[in-house]
mmCIF file of C-alpha atoms in Angstrom:
data_model
loop_
_atom_site.group_PDB
_atom_site.id
_atom_site.type_symbol
_atom_site.label_atom_id
_atom_site.label_comp_id
_atom_site.label_asym_id
_atom_site.label_seq_id
_atom_site.Cartn_x
_atom_site.Cartn_y
_atom_site.Cartn_z
ATOM 1 C CA MET A 1 79.823 54.665 131.388
ATOM 2 C CA ASN A 2 83.508 53.767 131.022
ATOM 3 C CA LYS A 3 85.297 55.344 128.078
ATOM 4 C CA LEU A 4 86.962 53.057 125.590
ATOM 5 C CA LEU A 5 90.726 52.580 125.987
ATOM 6 C CA TYR A 6 93.126 50.736 123.706
ATOM 7 C CA SER A 7 96.413 48.937 124.108
ATOM 8 C CA LYS A 8 99.234 49.661 121.635
ATOM 9 C CA LYS A 9 98.516 46.312 119.988
ATOM 10 C CA LYS A 10 94.785 46.964 119.604
ATOM 11 C CA MET A 11 95.294 50.524 118.386
ATOM 12 C CA SER A 12 97.822 49.334 115.791
ATOM 13 C CA GLU A 13 95.396 46.636 114.645
ATOM 14 C CA ILE A 14 92.546 49.157 114.178
ATOM 15 C CA VAL A 15 94.788 51.527 112.225
ATOM 16 C CA GLY A 16 96.075 48.711 110.019
ATOM 17 C CA TRP A 17 99.662 48.451 111.177
ATOM 18 C CA SER A 18 101.509 45.488 112.601
ATOM 19 C CA GLU A 19 102.079 45.650 116.344
ATOM 20 C CA ALA A 20 105.815 46.316 115.847
ATOM 21 C CA ASN A 21 105.157 49.090 113.325
ATOM 22 C CA GLY A 22 102.490 50.642 115.542
ATOM 23 C CA ARG A 23 104.847 50.659 118.524
ATOM 24 C CA ARG A 24 107.483 52.388 116.394
ATOM 25 C CA TRP A 25 105.092 55.189 115.403
ATOM 26 C CA VAL A 26 103.882 55.652 118.976
ATOM 27 C CA LYS A 27 107.503 55.952 120.082
ATOM 28 C CA HIS A 28 108.346 58.552 117.403
ATOM 29 C CA PHE A 29 105.236 60.677 118.131
ATOM 30 C CA LYS A 30 104.983 60.151 121.881
ATOM 31 C CA GLU A 31 104.586 63.902 122.539
ATOM 32 C CA TYR A 32 101.530 64.062 120.261
ATOM 33 C CA ILE A 33 99.715 60.845 121.264
ATOM 34 C CA PRO A 34 97.828 61.068 124.583
ATOM 35 C CA GLU A 35 98.229 58.167 126.976
ATOM 36 C CA GLU A 36 96.440 57.150 130.165
ATOM 37 C CA LEU A 37 97.735 55.067 133.039
ATOM 38 C CA THR A 38 95.300 52.382 134.258
ATOM 39 C CA GLY A 39 96.949 50.631 137.134
ATOM 40 C CA THR A 40 100.375 49.748 135.770
ATOM 41 C CA ARG A 41 99.326 49.673 132.092
ATOM 42 C CA VAL A 42 99.697 52.510 129.604
ATOM 43 C CA MET A 43 96.520 52.768 127.518
ATOM 44 C CA TYR A 44 95.307 55.032 124.722
ATOM 45 C CA ASN A 45 92.005 56.853 124.119
ATOM 46 C CA SER A 46 89.951 57.894 121.095
ATOM 47 C CA GLU A 47 92.106 60.993 120.539
ATOM 48 C CA SER A 48 95.209 58.769 120.462
ATOM 49 C CA LEU A 49 93.499 56.589 117.854
ATOM 50 C CA ARG A 50 92.572 59.640 115.740
ATOM 51 C CA ILE A 51 96.181 60.815 115.682
ATOM 52 C CA MET A 52 97.427 57.334 114.809
ATOM 53 C CA LYS A 53 94.983 57.199 111.890
ATOM 54 C CA LEU A 54 96.215 60.619 110.783
ATOM 55 C CA LEU A 55 99.829 59.417 110.929
ATOM 56 C CA LYS A 56 98.870 56.395 108.806
ATOM 57 C CA ARG A 57 97.230 58.628 106.169
ATOM 58 C CA LEU A 58 100.232 60.956 106.040
ATOM 59 C CA ASN A 59 102.593 57.993 105.749
ATOM 60 C CA GLU A 60 100.509 56.513 102.923
ATOM 61 C CA ALA A 61 100.663 59.933 101.215
ATOM 62 C CA GLY A 62 104.444 59.490 101.029
ATOM 63 C CA LEU A 63 105.727 61.224 104.182
ATOM 64 C CA ASN A 64 108.244 59.602 106.520
ATOM 65 C CA THR A 65 108.475 60.225 110.274
ATOM 66 C CA ALA A 66 110.936 63.119 109.949
ATOM 67 C CA GLU A 67 108.780 64.860 107.321
ATOM 68 C CA ILE A 68 105.618 64.437 109.409
ATOM 69 C CA LYS A 69 107.373 65.857 112.473
ATOM 70 C CA LEU A 70 108.467 68.848 110.411
ATOM 71 C CA LEU A 71 104.894 69.274 109.131
ATOM 72 C CA PHE A 72 103.488 69.167 112.681
ATOM 73 C CA SER A 73 106.164 71.593 113.835
ATOM 74 C CA ASN A 74 105.337 74.054 111.037
ATOM 75 C CA GLU A 75 101.556 73.713 110.981
ATOM 76 C CA GLY A 76 100.673 72.274 114.387
ATOM 77 C CA ILE A 77 98.708 69.080 114.879
ATOM 78 C CA PRO A 78 95.121 69.270 113.577
ATOM 79 C CA LYS A 79 92.418 69.133 116.251
ATOM 80 C CA ASN A 80 89.501 67.961 114.095
ATOM 81 C CA LYS A 81 88.490 66.673 110.644
ATOM 82 C CA ASN A 82 88.340 70.178 109.167
ATOM 83 C CA GLU A 83 91.870 70.981 110.305
ATOM 84 C CA GLU A 84 93.034 67.591 109.007
ATOM 85 C CA LYS A 85 91.609 68.503 105.591
ATOM 86 C CA ASN A 86 93.449 71.850 105.691
ATOM 87 C CA LEU A 87 96.674 70.037 106.576
ATOM 88 C CA PHE A 88 96.335 67.701 103.580
ATOM 89 C CA ASP A 89 95.514 70.675 101.327
ATOM 90 C CA LYS A 90 98.761 72.301 102.441
ATOM 91 C CA PHE A 91 100.628 69.041 101.923
ATOM 92 C CA ASN A 92 99.291 68.823 98.358
ATOM 93 C CA SER A 93 100.306 72.446 97.819
ATOM 94 C CA ASN A 94 103.794 71.636 99.123
ATOM 95 C CA ASN A 95 103.937 68.699 96.723
ATOM 96 C CA SER A 96 103.150 71.092 93.897
ATOM 97 C CA ASN A 97 105.974 73.349 95.095
ATOM 98 C CA LYS A 98 108.245 70.303 95.212
ATOM 99 C CA ASN A 99 107.499 69.620 91.544
ATOM 100 C CA VAL A 100 108.354 73.225 90.672
ATOM 101 C CA LYS A 101 111.591 72.959 92.651
ATOM 102 C CA GLU A 102 112.582 69.771 90.841
ATOM 103 C CA SER A 103 111.987 71.489 87.471
ATOM 104 C CA ILE A 104 114.513 74.258 88.209
ATOM 105 C CA PRO A 105 117.773 73.573 86.304
ATOM 106 C CA SER A 106 120.537 72.132 88.463
ATOM 107 C CA ILE A 107 124.059 73.474 88.837
ATOM 108 C CA LYS A 108 125.211 70.745 86.454
ATOM 109 C CA ASP A 109 122.557 71.709 83.901
ATOM 110 C CA MET A 110 123.717 75.337 83.839
ATOM 111 C CA MET A 111 127.509 74.952 83.609
ATOM 112 C CA ILE A 112 127.918 74.743 79.805
ATOM 113 C CA PRO A 113 124.955 77.034 78.939
ATOM 114 C CA TYR A 114 126.550 79.681 81.198
ATOM 115 C CA LEU A 115 129.722 79.569 79.097
ATOM 116 C CA HIS A 116 127.727 79.630 75.866
ATOM 117 C CA MET A 117 125.969 82.828 77.023
ATOM 118 C CA ILE A 118 129.325 84.684 76.991
ATOM 119 C CA LYS A 119 131.353 82.784 74.392
ATOM 120 C CA ASP A 120 131.627 85.911 72.184
ATOM 121 C CA GLY A 121 134.394 87.089 74.549
ATOM 122 C CA LYS A 122 132.610 90.240 75.705
ATOM 123 C CA ALA A 123 132.309 91.221 79.383
ATOM 124 C CA TYR A 124 128.787 90.834 80.775
ATOM 125 C CA PRO A 125 127.233 91.911 84.079
ATOM 126 C CA ALA A 126 126.117 88.953 86.192
ATOM 127 C CA SER A 127 122.488 90.114 85.991
ATOM 128 C CA GLU A 128 122.547 90.025 82.175
ATOM 129 C CA ILE A 129 124.000 86.503 82.121
ATOM 130 C CA THR A 130 121.313 85.403 84.569
ATOM 131 C CA GLU A 131 118.617 86.857 82.307
ATOM 132 C CA LYS A 132 120.106 84.962 79.352
ATOM 133 C CA LEU A 133 119.880 81.730 81.384
ATOM 134 C CA VAL A 134 116.248 82.464 82.266
ATOM 135 C CA ASN A 135 115.426 82.791 78.561
ATOM 136 C CA HIS A 136 117.525 79.762 77.604
ATOM 137 C CA PHE A 137 115.696 77.471 80.058
ATOM 138 C CA ARG A 138 112.349 79.258 79.518
ATOM 139 C CA LEU A 139 111.815 79.563 83.251
ATOM 140 C CA THR A 140 108.426 80.589 84.580
ATOM 141 C CA ASP A 141 108.013 83.327 87.183
ATOM 142 C CA GLU A 142 107.340 80.591 89.757
ATOM 143 C CA GLN A 143 110.606 78.813 88.936
ATOM 144 C CA GLN A 144 112.515 82.084 89.170
ATOM 145 C CA VAL A 145 111.241 83.078 92.628
ATOM 146 C CA MET A 146 110.978 79.671 94.365
ATOM 147 C CA LYS A 147 112.868 79.795 97.681
ATOM 148 C CA TYR A 148 114.519 77.159 99.842
ATOM 149 C CA GLU A 149 112.540 76.188 102.947
ATOM 150 C CA ASN A 150 113.285 78.232 106.082
ATOM 151 C CA THR A 151 115.543 80.687 104.227
ATOM 152 C CA SER A 152 115.102 83.738 102.042
ATOM 153 C CA ASP A 153 117.443 82.348 99.349
ATOM 154 C CA ILE A 154 115.979 81.964 95.842
ATOM 155 C CA ILE A 155 116.880 78.503 94.512
ATOM 156 C CA PHE A 156 117.612 79.519 90.915
ATOM 157 C CA LEU A 157 119.791 82.512 91.846
ATOM 158 C CA SER A 158 121.641 80.483 94.456
ATOM 159 C CA ARG A 159 122.476 77.839 91.852
ATOM 160 C CA VAL A 160 123.595 80.482 89.354
ATOM 161 C CA ARG A 161 125.971 81.876 91.999
ATOM 162 C CA SER A 162 127.380 78.378 92.558
ATOM 163 C CA VAL A 163 127.911 77.912 88.812
ATOM 164 C CA ARG A 164 129.650 81.280 88.603
ATOM 165 C CA TYR A 165 131.913 80.485 91.551
ATOM 166 C CA SER A 166 132.928 77.073 90.169
ATOM 167 C CA LEU A 167 133.687 78.415 86.681
ATOM 168 C CA LYS A 168 135.668 81.306 88.126
ATOM 169 C CA LYS A 169 137.551 79.072 90.558
ATOM 170 C CA GLU A 170 138.661 76.759 87.732
ATOM 171 C CA ASN A 171 139.578 79.727 85.499
ATOM 172 C CA TYR A 172 136.889 79.184 82.842
ATOM 173 C CA ILE A 173 135.591 82.717 83.458
ATOM 174 C CA GLU A 174 137.184 85.742 85.095
ATOM 175 C CA GLU A 175 135.732 88.678 87.005
ATOM 176 C CA VAL A 176 136.967 91.738 85.086
ATOM 177 C CA ASN A 177 135.006 94.228 87.190
ATOM 178 C CA LYS A 178 132.651 93.979 90.129
ATOM 179 C CA LEU A 179 130.055 91.318 89.211
ATOM 180 C CA THR A 180 131.114 91.537 85.561
ATOM 181 C CA TYR A 181 132.411 88.386 83.885
ATOM 182 C CA GLN A 182 134.219 87.330 80.743
ATOM 183 C CA ILE A 183 135.018 83.888 79.325
ATOM 184 C CA THR A 184 138.703 82.878 79.362
ATOM 185 C CA SER A 185 140.686 81.016 76.730
ATOM 186 C CA GLU A 186 140.315 77.884 78.868
ATOM 187 C CA GLY A 187 136.555 78.395 78.907
ATOM 188 C CA LEU A 188 136.463 78.665 75.118
ATOM 189 C CA GLU A 189 138.634 75.558 74.860
ATOM 190 C CA LEU A 190 136.273 73.596 77.083
ATOM 191 C CA LEU A 191 133.377 74.352 74.718
ATOM 192 C CA THR A 192 135.311 72.666 71.878
ATOM 193 C CA GLU A 193 135.928 69.427 73.789
ATOM 194 C CA ASN A 194 133.950 66.257 73.048
ATOM 195 C CA MET A 195 130.918 65.410 75.169
ATOM 196 C CA ASN A 196 132.689 62.793 77.309
ATOM 197 C CA GLU A 197 135.434 65.229 78.307
ATOM 198 C CA ILE A 198 132.887 67.961 78.999
ATOM 199 C CA GLU A 199 130.845 65.589 81.188
ATOM 200 C CA GLU A 200 133.954 64.612 83.151
ATOM 201 C CA GLU A 201 134.886 68.257 83.699
ATOM 202 C CA ILE A 202 131.353 69.149 84.790
ATOM 203 C CA GLU A 203 131.522 66.372 87.389
ATOM 204 C CA GLU A 204 134.715 67.941 88.721
ATOM 205 C CA LEU A 205 133.174 71.418 88.687
ATOM 206 C CA GLU A 206 130.222 70.152 90.745
ATOM 207 C CA LYS A 207 132.656 69.258 93.514
ATOM 208 C CA VAL A 208 133.841 72.876 93.775
ATOM 209 C CA ILE A 209 131.796 74.477 96.533
ATOM 210 C CA ASP A 210 131.743 78.163 97.352
ATOM 211 C CA PRO A 211 132.956 78.444 100.982
ATOM 212 C CA LEU A 212 130.497 81.326 101.457
ATOM 213 C CA THR A 213 127.673 78.897 100.694
ATOM 214 C CA ILE A 214 128.950 76.547 103.395
ATOM 215 C CA VAL A 215 129.298 79.415 105.890
ATOM 216 C CA LYS A 216 125.774 80.636 105.140
ATOM 217 C CA GLU A 217 124.296 77.148 105.503
ATOM 218 C CA LYS A 218 126.031 76.706 108.862
ATOM 219 C CA LEU A 219 124.864 80.142 110.009
ATOM 220 C CA ASP A 220 121.297 79.245 109.011
ATOM 221 C CA GLU A 221 121.598 76.003 110.999
ATOM 222 C CA LEU A 222 122.900 77.887 114.038
ATOM 223 C CA LYS A 223 120.093 80.435 113.772
ATOM 224 C CA GLN A 224 117.471 77.690 113.509
ATOM 225 C CA GLU A 225 118.943 75.896 116.522
ATOM 226 C CA LEU A 226 118.997 79.154 118.481
ATOM 227 C CA ALA A 227 115.362 79.858 117.567
ATOM 228 C CA GLU A 228 114.282 76.406 118.803
ATOM 229 C CA THR A 229 116.215 76.811 122.074
ATOM 230 C CA LEU A 230 114.827 80.321 122.547
ATOM 231 C CA LEU A 231 111.267 79.111 121.998
ATOM 232 C CA LYS A 232 111.681 76.326 124.564
ATOM 233 C CA GLN A 233 112.962 78.907 127.040
ATOM 234 C CA LEU A 234 109.980 81.183 126.366
ATOM 235 C CA ARG A 235 107.541 78.330 127.015
ATOM 236 C CA ASN A 236 109.130 77.749 130.419
ATOM 237 C CA VAL A 237 109.364 81.325 131.743
ATOM 238 C CA HIS A 238 106.779 82.674 134.178
ATOM 239 C CA TRP A 239 103.786 84.216 132.419
ATOM 240 C CA ILE A 240 104.553 87.601 134.013
ATOM 241 C CA LYS A 241 108.088 87.517 132.597
ATOM 242 C CA PHE A 242 106.706 86.465 129.214
ATOM 243 C CA GLU A 243 104.448 89.520 129.066
ATOM 244 C CA ASP A 244 107.422 91.751 129.910
ATOM 245 C CA ILE A 245 109.485 90.133 127.119
ATOM 246 C CA VAL A 246 106.749 90.676 124.530
ATOM 247 C CA ILE A 247 106.342 94.359 125.407
ATOM 248 C CA GLU A 248 110.114 94.878 125.384
ATOM 249 C CA LEU A 249 110.372 93.288 121.939
ATOM 250 C CA LEU A 250 107.658 95.480 120.409
ATOM 251 C CA THR A 251 109.243 98.568 121.971
ATOM 252 C CA VAL A 252 112.699 97.657 120.629
ATOM 253 C CA MET A 253 111.133 97.121 117.204
ATOM 254 C CA GLY A 254 110.204 100.800 117.261
ATOM 255 C CA TYR A 255 106.431 100.706 117.596
ATOM 256 C CA GLY A 256 106.444 103.184 120.472
ATOM 257 C CA ASP A 257 106.607 103.250 124.278
ATOM 258 C CA GLY A 258 105.246 100.040 125.724
ATOM 259 C CA LYS A 259 104.043 98.938 129.116
ATOM 260 C CA VAL A 260 102.366 95.917 130.654
ATOM 261 C CA THR A 261 98.777 96.474 131.820
ATOM 262 C CA GLN A 262 97.659 95.670 135.353
ATOM 263 C CA ARG A 263 98.115 91.978 136.106
ATOM 264 C CA THR A 264 94.508 91.440 137.274
ATOM 265 C CA ASN A 265 91.246 92.493 135.611
ATOM 266 C CA ASP A 266 93.155 93.393 132.476
ATOM 267 C CA GLU A 267 90.047 92.790 130.323
ATOM 268 C CA GLY A 268 91.973 90.348 128.128
ATOM 269 C CA LEU A 269 94.721 92.851 127.273
ATOM 270 C CA ASP A 270 98.257 92.248 128.538
ATOM 271 C CA GLY A 271 100.025 95.367 127.315
ATOM 272 C CA VAL A 272 99.768 98.600 125.402
ATOM 273 C CA ILE A 273 102.156 100.362 123.027
ATOM 274 C CA LYS A 274 101.725 104.134 122.733
ATOM 275 C CA GLU A 275 102.621 105.057 119.159
ATOM 276 C CA ASP A 276 102.815 108.746 120.013
ATOM 277 C CA LYS A 277 103.732 110.706 123.134
ATOM 278 C CA LEU A 278 100.115 111.642 123.915
ATOM 279 C CA GLY A 279 98.797 108.143 123.418
ATOM 280 C CA LEU A 280 96.377 109.208 120.694
ATOM 281 C CA ASP A 281 96.955 105.930 118.840
ATOM 282 C CA ASN A 282 97.569 102.786 120.864
ATOM 283 C CA ILE A 283 98.419 99.198 119.975
ATOM 284 C CA TYR A 284 97.055 96.664 122.450
ATOM 285 C CA VAL A 285 98.828 93.391 123.050
ATOM 286 C CA GLN A 286 97.765 89.889 124.067
ATOM 287 C CA ALA A 287 100.531 87.449 125.072
ATOM 288 C CA LYS A 288 99.798 83.743 125.541
ATOM 289 C CA ARG A 289 102.521 81.354 126.742
ATOM 290 C CA TYR A 290 101.348 77.954 125.473
ATOM 291 C CA GLY A 291 102.905 74.545 124.872
ATOM 292 C CA ALA A 292 103.988 73.526 121.368
ATOM 293 C CA THR A 293 100.800 71.535 120.638
ATOM 294 C CA ASN A 294 98.317 73.939 122.257
ATOM 295 C CA SER A 295 96.861 75.871 119.326
ATOM 296 C CA VAL A 296 95.208 79.296 119.460
ATOM 297 C CA GLY A 297 91.819 79.083 117.774
ATOM 298 C CA ARG A 298 89.405 81.574 116.297
ATOM 299 C CA ASP A 299 87.423 81.881 119.542
ATOM 300 C CA VAL A 300 90.484 83.162 121.446
ATOM 301 C CA VAL A 301 91.378 85.681 118.726
ATOM 302 C CA GLN A 302 87.730 86.762 118.528
ATOM 303 C CA SER A 303 87.738 87.351 122.284
ATOM 304 C CA PHE A 304 90.835 89.548 121.880
ATOM 305 C CA SER A 305 89.039 91.447 119.115
ATOM 306 C CA GLY A 306 86.139 92.061 121.507
ATOM 307 C CA ALA A 307 88.554 93.376 124.139
ATOM 308 C CA LEU A 308 89.877 95.856 121.558
ATOM 309 C CA ASP A 309 86.324 97.019 120.900
ATOM 310 C CA GLY A 310 85.958 97.697 124.612
ATOM 311 C CA LYS A 311 88.887 100.118 124.353
ATOM 312 C CA GLY A 312 87.743 101.624 121.076
ATOM 313 C CA ALA A 313 91.057 100.405 119.639
ATOM 314 C CA ARG A 314 91.827 99.690 115.980
ATOM 315 C CA LYS A 315 95.166 97.911 116.332
ATOM 316 C CA GLY A 316 96.176 94.744 118.171
ATOM 317 C CA VAL A 317 99.018 92.247 118.280
ATOM 318 C CA PHE A 318 98.405 88.687 119.494
ATOM 319 C CA ILE A 319 101.605 86.816 120.343
ATOM 320 C CA THR A 320 101.872 83.173 121.364
ATOM 321 C CA THR A 321 104.591 80.575 121.868
ATOM 322 C CA SER A 322 102.477 77.973 120.023
ATOM 323 C CA TYR A 323 100.633 78.440 116.732
ATOM 324 C CA PHE A 324 97.351 79.767 115.311
ATOM 325 C CA THR A 325 94.757 77.596 113.591
ATOM 326 C CA ASP A 326 93.760 78.399 110.011
ATOM 327 C CA ASN A 327 90.349 79.586 111.243
ATOM 328 C CA ALA A 328 92.060 82.036 113.605
ATOM 329 C CA LYS A 329 94.253 83.383 110.799
ATOM 330 C CA GLN A 330 91.313 83.734 108.415
ATOM 331 C CA TYR A 331 89.272 85.569 111.044
ATOM 332 C CA ALA A 332 92.082 88.082 111.665
ATOM 333 C CA GLU A 333 92.647 88.620 107.940
ATOM 334 C CA ARG A 334 88.962 89.381 107.293
ATOM 335 C CA LEU A 335 88.599 92.105 109.912
ATOM 336 C CA ASP A 336 87.729 95.481 108.386
ATOM 337 C CA ALA A 337 87.329 97.982 111.210
ATOM 338 C CA LYS A 338 90.536 96.955 112.979
ATOM 339 C CA LYS A 339 93.882 95.288 112.320
ATOM 340 C CA ILE A 340 95.072 92.327 114.387
ATOM 341 C CA ILE A 341 98.557 90.924 113.737
ATOM 342 C CA LEU A 342 99.143 87.293 114.767
ATOM 343 C CA ILE A 343 102.683 86.273 115.742
ATOM 344 C CA ASP A 344 103.288 82.583 116.437
ATOM 345 C CA GLY A 345 106.166 80.984 118.321
ATOM 346 C CA LYS A 346 108.486 80.658 115.328
ATOM 347 C CA GLN A 347 107.970 84.271 114.275
ATOM 348 C CA LEU A 348 108.429 85.418 117.861
ATOM 349 C CA ALA A 349 111.788 83.639 118.191
ATOM 350 C CA LYS A 350 112.959 85.034 114.835
ATOM 351 C CA LEU A 351 111.976 88.597 115.804
ATOM 352 C CA MET A 352 113.803 88.294 119.129
ATOM 353 C CA ILE A 353 116.959 87.113 117.345
ATOM 354 C CA ASP A 354 116.718 89.821 114.673
ATOM 355 C CA HIS A 355 116.283 92.563 117.293
ATOM 356 C CA ASN A 356 118.720 91.143 119.892
ATOM 357 C CA VAL A 357 116.137 90.594 122.617
ATOM 358 C CA GLY A 358 117.038 87.744 124.973
ATOM 359 C CA VAL A 359 120.155 86.860 122.965
ATOM 360 C CA ASP A 360 123.822 87.923 122.991
ATOM 361 C CA ILE A 361 126.253 88.297 120.095
ATOM 362 C CA SER A 362 128.689 85.393 120.452
ATOM 363 C CA GLU A 363 130.969 85.908 117.420
ATOM 364 C CA THR A 364 131.268 88.451 114.603
ATOM 365 C CA PHE A 365 132.791 87.580 111.233
ATOM 366 C CA VAL A 366 133.815 90.038 108.496
ATOM 367 C CA ILE A 367 134.082 88.851 104.883
ATOM 368 C CA LYS A 368 136.004 91.109 102.527
ATOM 369 C CA SER A 369 136.056 91.332 98.709
ATOM 370 C CA ILE A 370 138.260 93.159 96.257
ATOM 371 C CA ASP A 371 137.582 96.851 95.584
ATOM 372 C CA TYR A 372 137.864 97.136 91.807
ATOM 373 C CA ASP A 373 137.466 100.931 91.866
ATOM 374 C CA TYR A 374 140.678 101.198 93.900
ATOM 375 C CA PHE A 375 142.718 99.836 90.990
ATOM 376 C CA LYS A 376 141.242 102.075 88.297
ATOM 377 C CA ASP A 377 143.352 104.807 86.776
ATOM 378 C CA GLN A 378 142.554 108.343 87.932
#
């Protein structure tokens, strides 16, 4: 029996898109949509249709092509209905986070309140002013700890730093000691201005950007670009080299002396890390070099767990260049008798960068600040 194949036009029609719109989505997600060549024609199968329907649902949920690509990159492409449900659950959770993010006061919102917090003319530590702002805006714990995506920066604290820099730069506050601030006469004068003048000045203050913020953003971009390039390189190296890289990384991270196991009949274990000189406590390693869309499921992790049992081992690290399904993660988290750590491609690239494995230091920059203690009287 011949399996059913679809043209781009037919597939678009089934999904509910115009032919032109369907072609556009196929073009954008070519790496995710399987295609088959029949003679000289490119055709699409049932899996292609499933992914197109998924793209339609995500688009109707409010995501554009760039956002969907980012979602697939972060979470992987779901392989079945259950994984699709998990993806939408995460999307709804992200939407909730988005609402929290939007409720955090902006730099503009905090400019004048910041000055009001210190208008008595006393010197205040930055941490105390920040606490005053938290109380003023009645921020929840969630609002206070929400971070930007792909960085460790807390949104609220980052905005407070920007406010502080702008006010200091325009001489509305001054730093009288390290991270200790006091309002200036110009700052007090600004608080007495009428609302129109204050609004105009706030607009000008918003344009003042801390150069350190720009540097950090650019460094984050460079690090992200390096991680993506590194991951592509890892997916293309020979599997023997990949195993060597993984063992070297874990050794450099300080887990002990590592070595690759025999290349054949390795019983599903690619390496071992001896945590002590006598090898009384070992960490066994599985390294899988997969493509970006080739997920690691529960069955593969369960097989690794069984291999650990064969060694009487309690600790394992499973490293892949792709990603783990939710079922795989849940299985690893629920283990009692042993501990299995799962490291996906993104984490692997980050660890290699952090520990200087497979990367070189290109440039080093030193940023200096004033030493207030130096100027104090003896």
